[in-house]
PDB file of C-alpha atoms in Angstrom:
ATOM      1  CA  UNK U   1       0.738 -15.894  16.209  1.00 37.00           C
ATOM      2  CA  UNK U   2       1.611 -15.670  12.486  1.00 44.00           C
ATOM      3  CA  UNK U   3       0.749 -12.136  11.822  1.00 52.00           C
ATOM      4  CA  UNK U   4      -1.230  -8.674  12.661  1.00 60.00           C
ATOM      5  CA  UNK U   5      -2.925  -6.093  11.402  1.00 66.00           C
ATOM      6  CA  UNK U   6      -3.331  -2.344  12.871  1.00 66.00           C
ATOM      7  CA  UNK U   7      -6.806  -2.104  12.584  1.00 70.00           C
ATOM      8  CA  UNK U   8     -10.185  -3.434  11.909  1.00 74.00           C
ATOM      9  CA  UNK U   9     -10.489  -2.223   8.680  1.00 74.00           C
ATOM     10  CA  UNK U  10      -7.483  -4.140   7.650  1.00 74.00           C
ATOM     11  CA  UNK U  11      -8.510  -7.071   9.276  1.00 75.00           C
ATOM     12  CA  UNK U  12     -11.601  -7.160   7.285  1.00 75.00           C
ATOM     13  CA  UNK U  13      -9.667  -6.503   4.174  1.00 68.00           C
ATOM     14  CA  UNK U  14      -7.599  -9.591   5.668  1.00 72.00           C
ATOM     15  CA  UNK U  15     -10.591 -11.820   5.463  1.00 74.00           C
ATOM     16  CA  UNK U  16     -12.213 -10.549   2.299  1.00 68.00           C
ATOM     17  CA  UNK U  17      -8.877 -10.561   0.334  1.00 67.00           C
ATOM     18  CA  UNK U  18      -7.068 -13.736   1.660  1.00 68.00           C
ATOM     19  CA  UNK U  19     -10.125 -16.252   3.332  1.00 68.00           C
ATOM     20  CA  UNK U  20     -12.786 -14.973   0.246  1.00 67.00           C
ATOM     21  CA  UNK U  21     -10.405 -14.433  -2.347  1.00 63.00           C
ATOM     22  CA  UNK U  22     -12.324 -10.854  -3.075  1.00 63.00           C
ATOM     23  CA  UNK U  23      -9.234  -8.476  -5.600  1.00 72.00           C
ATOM     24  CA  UNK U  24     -10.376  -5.857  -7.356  1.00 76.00           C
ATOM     25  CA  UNK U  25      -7.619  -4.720 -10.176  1.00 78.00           C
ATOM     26  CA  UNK U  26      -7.190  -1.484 -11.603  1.00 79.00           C
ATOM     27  CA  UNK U  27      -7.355  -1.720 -15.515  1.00 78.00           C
ATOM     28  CA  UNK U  28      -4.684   1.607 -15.734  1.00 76.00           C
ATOM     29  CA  UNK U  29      -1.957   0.197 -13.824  1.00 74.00           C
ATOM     30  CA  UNK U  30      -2.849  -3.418 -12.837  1.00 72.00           C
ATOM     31  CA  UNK U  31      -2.850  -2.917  -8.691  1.00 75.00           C
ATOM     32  CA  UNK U  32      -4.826  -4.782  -6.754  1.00 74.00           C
ATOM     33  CA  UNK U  33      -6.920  -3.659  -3.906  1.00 72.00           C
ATOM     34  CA  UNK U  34      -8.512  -5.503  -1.271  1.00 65.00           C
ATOM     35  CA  UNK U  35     -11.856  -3.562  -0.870  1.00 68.00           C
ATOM     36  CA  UNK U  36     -13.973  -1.213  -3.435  1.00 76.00           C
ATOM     37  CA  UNK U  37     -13.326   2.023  -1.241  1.00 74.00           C
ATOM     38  CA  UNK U  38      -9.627   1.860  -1.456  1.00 75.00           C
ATOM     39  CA  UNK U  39     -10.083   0.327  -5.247  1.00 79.00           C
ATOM     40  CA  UNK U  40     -12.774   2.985  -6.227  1.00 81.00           C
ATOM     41  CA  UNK U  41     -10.008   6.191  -5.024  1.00 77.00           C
ATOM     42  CA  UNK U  42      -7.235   4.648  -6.230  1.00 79.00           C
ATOM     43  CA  UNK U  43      -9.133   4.785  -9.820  1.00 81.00           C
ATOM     44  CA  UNK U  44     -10.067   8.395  -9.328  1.00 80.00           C
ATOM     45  CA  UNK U  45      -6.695   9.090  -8.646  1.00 76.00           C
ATOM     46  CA  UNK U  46      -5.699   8.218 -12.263  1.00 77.00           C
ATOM     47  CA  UNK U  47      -8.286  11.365 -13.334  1.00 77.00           C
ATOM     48  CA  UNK U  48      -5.875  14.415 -14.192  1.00 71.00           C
ATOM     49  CA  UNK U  49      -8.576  16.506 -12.438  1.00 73.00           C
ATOM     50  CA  UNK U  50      -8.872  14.817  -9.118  1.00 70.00           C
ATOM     51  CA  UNK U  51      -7.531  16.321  -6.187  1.00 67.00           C
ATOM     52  CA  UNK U  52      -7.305  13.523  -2.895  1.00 66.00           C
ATOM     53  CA  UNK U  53      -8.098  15.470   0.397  1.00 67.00           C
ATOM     54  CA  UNK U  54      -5.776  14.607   3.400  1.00 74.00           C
ATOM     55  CA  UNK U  55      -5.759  15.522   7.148  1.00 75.00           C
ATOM     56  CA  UNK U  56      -2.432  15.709   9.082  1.00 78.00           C
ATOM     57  CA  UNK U  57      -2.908  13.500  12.398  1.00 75.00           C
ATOM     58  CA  UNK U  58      -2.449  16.211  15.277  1.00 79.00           C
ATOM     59  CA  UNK U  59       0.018  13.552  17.494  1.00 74.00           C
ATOM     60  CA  UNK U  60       1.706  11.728  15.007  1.00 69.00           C
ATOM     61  CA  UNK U  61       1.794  13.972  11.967  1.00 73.00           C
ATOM     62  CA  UNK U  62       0.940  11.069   9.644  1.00 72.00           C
ATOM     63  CA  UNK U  63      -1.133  12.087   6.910  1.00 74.00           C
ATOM     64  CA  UNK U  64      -4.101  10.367   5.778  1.00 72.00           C
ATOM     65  CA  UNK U  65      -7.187  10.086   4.091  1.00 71.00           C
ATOM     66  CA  UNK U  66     -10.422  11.117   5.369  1.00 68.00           C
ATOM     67  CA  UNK U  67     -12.142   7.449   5.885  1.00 65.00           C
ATOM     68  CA  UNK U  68      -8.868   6.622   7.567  1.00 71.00           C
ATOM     69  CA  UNK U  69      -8.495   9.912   9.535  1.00 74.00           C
ATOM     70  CA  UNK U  70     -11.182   8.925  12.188  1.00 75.00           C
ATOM     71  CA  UNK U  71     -10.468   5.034  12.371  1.00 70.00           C
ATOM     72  CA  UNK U  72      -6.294   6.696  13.187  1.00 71.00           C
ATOM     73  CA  UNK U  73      -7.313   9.053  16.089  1.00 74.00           C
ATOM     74  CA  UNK U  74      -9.212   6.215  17.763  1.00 72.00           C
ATOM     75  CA  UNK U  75      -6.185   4.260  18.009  1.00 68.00           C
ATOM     76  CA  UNK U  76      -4.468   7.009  19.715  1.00 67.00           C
ATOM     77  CA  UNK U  77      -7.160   7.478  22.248  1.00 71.00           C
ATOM     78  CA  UNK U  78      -7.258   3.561  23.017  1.00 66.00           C
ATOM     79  CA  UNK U  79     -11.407   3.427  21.413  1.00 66.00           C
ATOM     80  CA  UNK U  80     -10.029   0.514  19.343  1.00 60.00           C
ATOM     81  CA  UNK U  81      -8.937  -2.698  21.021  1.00 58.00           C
ATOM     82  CA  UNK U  82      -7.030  -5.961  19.559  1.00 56.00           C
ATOM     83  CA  UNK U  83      -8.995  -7.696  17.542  1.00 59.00           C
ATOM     84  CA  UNK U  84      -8.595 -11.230  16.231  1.00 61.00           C
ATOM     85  CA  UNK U  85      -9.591 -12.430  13.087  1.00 61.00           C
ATOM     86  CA  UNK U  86     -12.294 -15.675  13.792  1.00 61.00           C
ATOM     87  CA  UNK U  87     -10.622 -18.207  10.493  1.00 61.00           C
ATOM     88  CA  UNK U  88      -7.155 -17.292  11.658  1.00 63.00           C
ATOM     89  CA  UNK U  89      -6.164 -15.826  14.863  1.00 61.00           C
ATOM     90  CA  UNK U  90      -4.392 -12.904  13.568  1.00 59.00           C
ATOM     91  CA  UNK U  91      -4.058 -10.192  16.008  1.00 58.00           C
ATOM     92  CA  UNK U  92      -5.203  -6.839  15.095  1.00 59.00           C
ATOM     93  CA  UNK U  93      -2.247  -4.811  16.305  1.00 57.00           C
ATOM     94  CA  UNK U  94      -3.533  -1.070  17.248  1.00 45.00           C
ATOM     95  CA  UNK U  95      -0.878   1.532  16.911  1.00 47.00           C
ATOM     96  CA  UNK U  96       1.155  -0.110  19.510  1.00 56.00           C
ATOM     97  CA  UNK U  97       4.263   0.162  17.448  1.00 64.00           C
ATOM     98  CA  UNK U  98       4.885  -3.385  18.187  1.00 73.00           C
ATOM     99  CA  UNK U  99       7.697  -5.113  15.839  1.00 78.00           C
ATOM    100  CA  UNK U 100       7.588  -8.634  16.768  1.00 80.00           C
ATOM    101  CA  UNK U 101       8.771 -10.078  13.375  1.00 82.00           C
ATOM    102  CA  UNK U 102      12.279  -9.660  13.018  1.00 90.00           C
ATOM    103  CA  UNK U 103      14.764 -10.038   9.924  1.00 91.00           C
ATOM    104  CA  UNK U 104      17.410 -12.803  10.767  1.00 93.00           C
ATOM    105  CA  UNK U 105      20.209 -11.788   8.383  1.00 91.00           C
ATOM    106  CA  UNK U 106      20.072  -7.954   9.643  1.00 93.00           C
ATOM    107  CA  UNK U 107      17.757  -8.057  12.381  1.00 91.00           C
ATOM    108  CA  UNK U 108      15.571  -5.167  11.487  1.00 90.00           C
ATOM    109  CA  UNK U 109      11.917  -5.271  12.988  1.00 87.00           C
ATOM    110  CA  UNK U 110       8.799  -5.377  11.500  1.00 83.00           C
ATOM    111  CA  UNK U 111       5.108  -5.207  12.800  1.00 77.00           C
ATOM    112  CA  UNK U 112       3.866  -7.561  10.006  1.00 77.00           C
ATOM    113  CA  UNK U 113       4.861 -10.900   9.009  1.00 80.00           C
ATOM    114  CA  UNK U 114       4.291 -10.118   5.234  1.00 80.00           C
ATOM    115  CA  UNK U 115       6.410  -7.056   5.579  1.00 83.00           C
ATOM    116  CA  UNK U 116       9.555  -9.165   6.728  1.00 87.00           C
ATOM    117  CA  UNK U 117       8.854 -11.645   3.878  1.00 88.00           C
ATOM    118  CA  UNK U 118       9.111  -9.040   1.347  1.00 87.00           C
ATOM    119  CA  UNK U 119      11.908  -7.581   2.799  1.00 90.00           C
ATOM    120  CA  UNK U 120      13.849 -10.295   3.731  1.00 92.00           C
ATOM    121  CA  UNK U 121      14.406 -10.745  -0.263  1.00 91.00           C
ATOM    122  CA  UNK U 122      16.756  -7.478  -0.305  1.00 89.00           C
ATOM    123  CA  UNK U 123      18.991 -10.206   1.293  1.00 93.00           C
ATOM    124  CA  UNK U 124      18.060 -13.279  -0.818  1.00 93.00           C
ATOM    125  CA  UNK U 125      17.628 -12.021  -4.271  1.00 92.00           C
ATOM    126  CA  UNK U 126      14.368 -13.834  -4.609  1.00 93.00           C
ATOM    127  CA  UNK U 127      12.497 -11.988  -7.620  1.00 92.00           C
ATOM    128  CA  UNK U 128       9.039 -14.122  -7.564  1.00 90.00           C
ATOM    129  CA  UNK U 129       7.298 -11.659  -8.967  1.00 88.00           C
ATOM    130  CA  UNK U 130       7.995 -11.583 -13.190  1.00 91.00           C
ATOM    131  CA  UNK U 131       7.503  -9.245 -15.890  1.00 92.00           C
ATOM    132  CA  UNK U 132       5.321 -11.192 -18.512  1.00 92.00           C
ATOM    133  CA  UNK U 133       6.761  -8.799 -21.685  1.00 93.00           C
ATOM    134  CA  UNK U 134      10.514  -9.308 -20.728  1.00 95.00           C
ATOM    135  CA  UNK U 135      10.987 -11.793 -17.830  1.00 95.00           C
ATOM    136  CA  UNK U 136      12.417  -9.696 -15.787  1.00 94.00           C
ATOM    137  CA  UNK U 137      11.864 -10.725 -11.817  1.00 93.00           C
ATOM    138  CA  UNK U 138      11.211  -8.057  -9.068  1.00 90.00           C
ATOM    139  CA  UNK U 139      11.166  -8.823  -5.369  1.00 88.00           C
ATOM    140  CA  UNK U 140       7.364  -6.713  -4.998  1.00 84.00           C
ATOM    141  CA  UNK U 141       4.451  -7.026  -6.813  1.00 82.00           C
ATOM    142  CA  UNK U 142       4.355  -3.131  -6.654  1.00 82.00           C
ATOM    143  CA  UNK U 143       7.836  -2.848  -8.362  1.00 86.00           C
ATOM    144  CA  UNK U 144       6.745  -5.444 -10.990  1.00 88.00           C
ATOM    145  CA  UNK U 145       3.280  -3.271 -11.671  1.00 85.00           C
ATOM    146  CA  UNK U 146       5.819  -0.099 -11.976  1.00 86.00           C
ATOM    147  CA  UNK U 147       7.966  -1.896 -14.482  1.00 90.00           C
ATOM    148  CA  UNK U 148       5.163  -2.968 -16.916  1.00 89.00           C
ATOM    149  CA  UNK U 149       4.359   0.471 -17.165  1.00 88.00           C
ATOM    150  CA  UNK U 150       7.382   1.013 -19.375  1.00 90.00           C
ATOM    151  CA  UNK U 151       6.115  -1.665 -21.476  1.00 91.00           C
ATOM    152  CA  UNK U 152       2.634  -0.511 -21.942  1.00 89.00           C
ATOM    153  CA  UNK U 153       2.947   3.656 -21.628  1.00 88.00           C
ATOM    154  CA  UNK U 154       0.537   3.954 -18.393  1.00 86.00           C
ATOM    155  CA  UNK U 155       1.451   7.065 -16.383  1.00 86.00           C
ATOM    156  CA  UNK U 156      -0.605   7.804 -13.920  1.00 82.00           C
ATOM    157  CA  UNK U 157       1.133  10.390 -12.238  1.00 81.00           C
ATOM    158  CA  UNK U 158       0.702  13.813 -13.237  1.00 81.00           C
ATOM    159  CA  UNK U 159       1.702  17.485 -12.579  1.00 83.00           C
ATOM    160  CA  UNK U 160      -1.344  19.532 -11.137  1.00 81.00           C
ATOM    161  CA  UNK U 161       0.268  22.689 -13.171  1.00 82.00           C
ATOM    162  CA  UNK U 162       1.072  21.358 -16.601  1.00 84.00           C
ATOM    163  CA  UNK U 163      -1.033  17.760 -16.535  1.00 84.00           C
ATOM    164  CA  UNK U 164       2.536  16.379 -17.815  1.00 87.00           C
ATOM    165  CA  UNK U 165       2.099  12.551 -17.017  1.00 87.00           C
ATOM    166  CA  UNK U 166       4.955   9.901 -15.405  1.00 86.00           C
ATOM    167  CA  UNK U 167       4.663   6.720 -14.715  1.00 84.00           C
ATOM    168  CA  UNK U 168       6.158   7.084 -10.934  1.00 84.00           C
ATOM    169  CA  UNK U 169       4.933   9.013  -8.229  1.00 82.00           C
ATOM    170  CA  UNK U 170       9.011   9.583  -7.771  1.00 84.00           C
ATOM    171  CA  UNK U 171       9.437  10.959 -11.182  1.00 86.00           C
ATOM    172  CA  UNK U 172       6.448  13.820 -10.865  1.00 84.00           C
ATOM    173  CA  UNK U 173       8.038  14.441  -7.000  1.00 84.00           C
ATOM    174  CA  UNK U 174      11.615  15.478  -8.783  1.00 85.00           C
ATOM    175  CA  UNK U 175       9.399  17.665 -11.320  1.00 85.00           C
ATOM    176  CA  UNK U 176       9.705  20.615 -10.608  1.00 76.00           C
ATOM    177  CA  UNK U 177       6.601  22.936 -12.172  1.00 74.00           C
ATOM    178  CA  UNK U 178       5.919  26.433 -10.941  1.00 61.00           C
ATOM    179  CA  UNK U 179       3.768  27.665 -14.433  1.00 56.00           C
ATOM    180  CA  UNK U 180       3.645  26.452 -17.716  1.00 55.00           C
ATOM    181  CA  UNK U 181       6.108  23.784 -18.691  1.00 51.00           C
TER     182      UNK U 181
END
């Protein structure tokens, strides 16, 4: 087995993104998404007014979004089974907590195979990913879309209280904003 996904929604994503070549890129901040849902929220998000809604899992705590909300309780009651992708044969992994890929330089586990790859580069110093505006190399693609926002202004973040903007979601977490700024 080469890899696994924790549910079917992924696994679709899976197939769409990797076996159909289906992106869809956000002209803001240049991620990628792998369906229109997650593509078409992640676009709202960049509207100063919009406000995401979110439901706390009742076993796990985990928050989510609504579409996911339902599709994460299943998994907890057992409703959704492994699934394996037809092109591939990637299992679907359900919530299991399964970590069968593991790092061999520190031995930390992972439940995906991608997950390891990126991470094993912490230990490598591999930087594939490159900053077109200054060369500089970054071991994600998410860290590389973070970085070009310092080259072309994007902030995305903002404060709910004063609308100031950032361009990290860890930059408006250490602002602190009770009233007017």
């Amino acid at each position: 087995m080469a890899g696994g996904y924790n549910s079917k929604g992924e696994l679709d994503r899976h197939c769409k993104f990797d076996h159909e070549g289906l992106r869809y890129t956000c002209d803001i901040c240049g991620k990628d998404f792998k369906d229109k849902y997650h593509f078409k929220t992640h676009t709202d998000s960049h509207n100063p007014n919009y406000n995401k809604p979110e439901f706390t899992c009742s076993v796990c705590q985990k928050v989510l979004s609504m579409k996911s909300y339902d599709r994460h309780m299943k998994m907890h009651t057992g409703e959704i089974e492994n699934i394996i992708c037809d092109i591939c044969g990637l299992i679907v992994r359900t919530h299991t907590g399964e970590k069968p890929y593991e790092c061999d330089f520190c031995n930390k586990r992972f439940a995906r195979n991608e997950t390891l790859v990126d991470h094993r580069r912490v230990h490598t110093k591999e930087r594939p990913y490159i900053c077109s505006y200054c060369n500089k190399g970054f071991t994600q693609k998410s860290a590389l879309n973070v970085h070009v926002r310092i080259h072309t202004g994007v902030r995305p973040h903002y404060c709910t209280v004063c609308l100031k903007k950032f361009n990290t979601k860890s930059l408006l977490k250490h602002h602190k904003c009770s009233g007017p700024c």
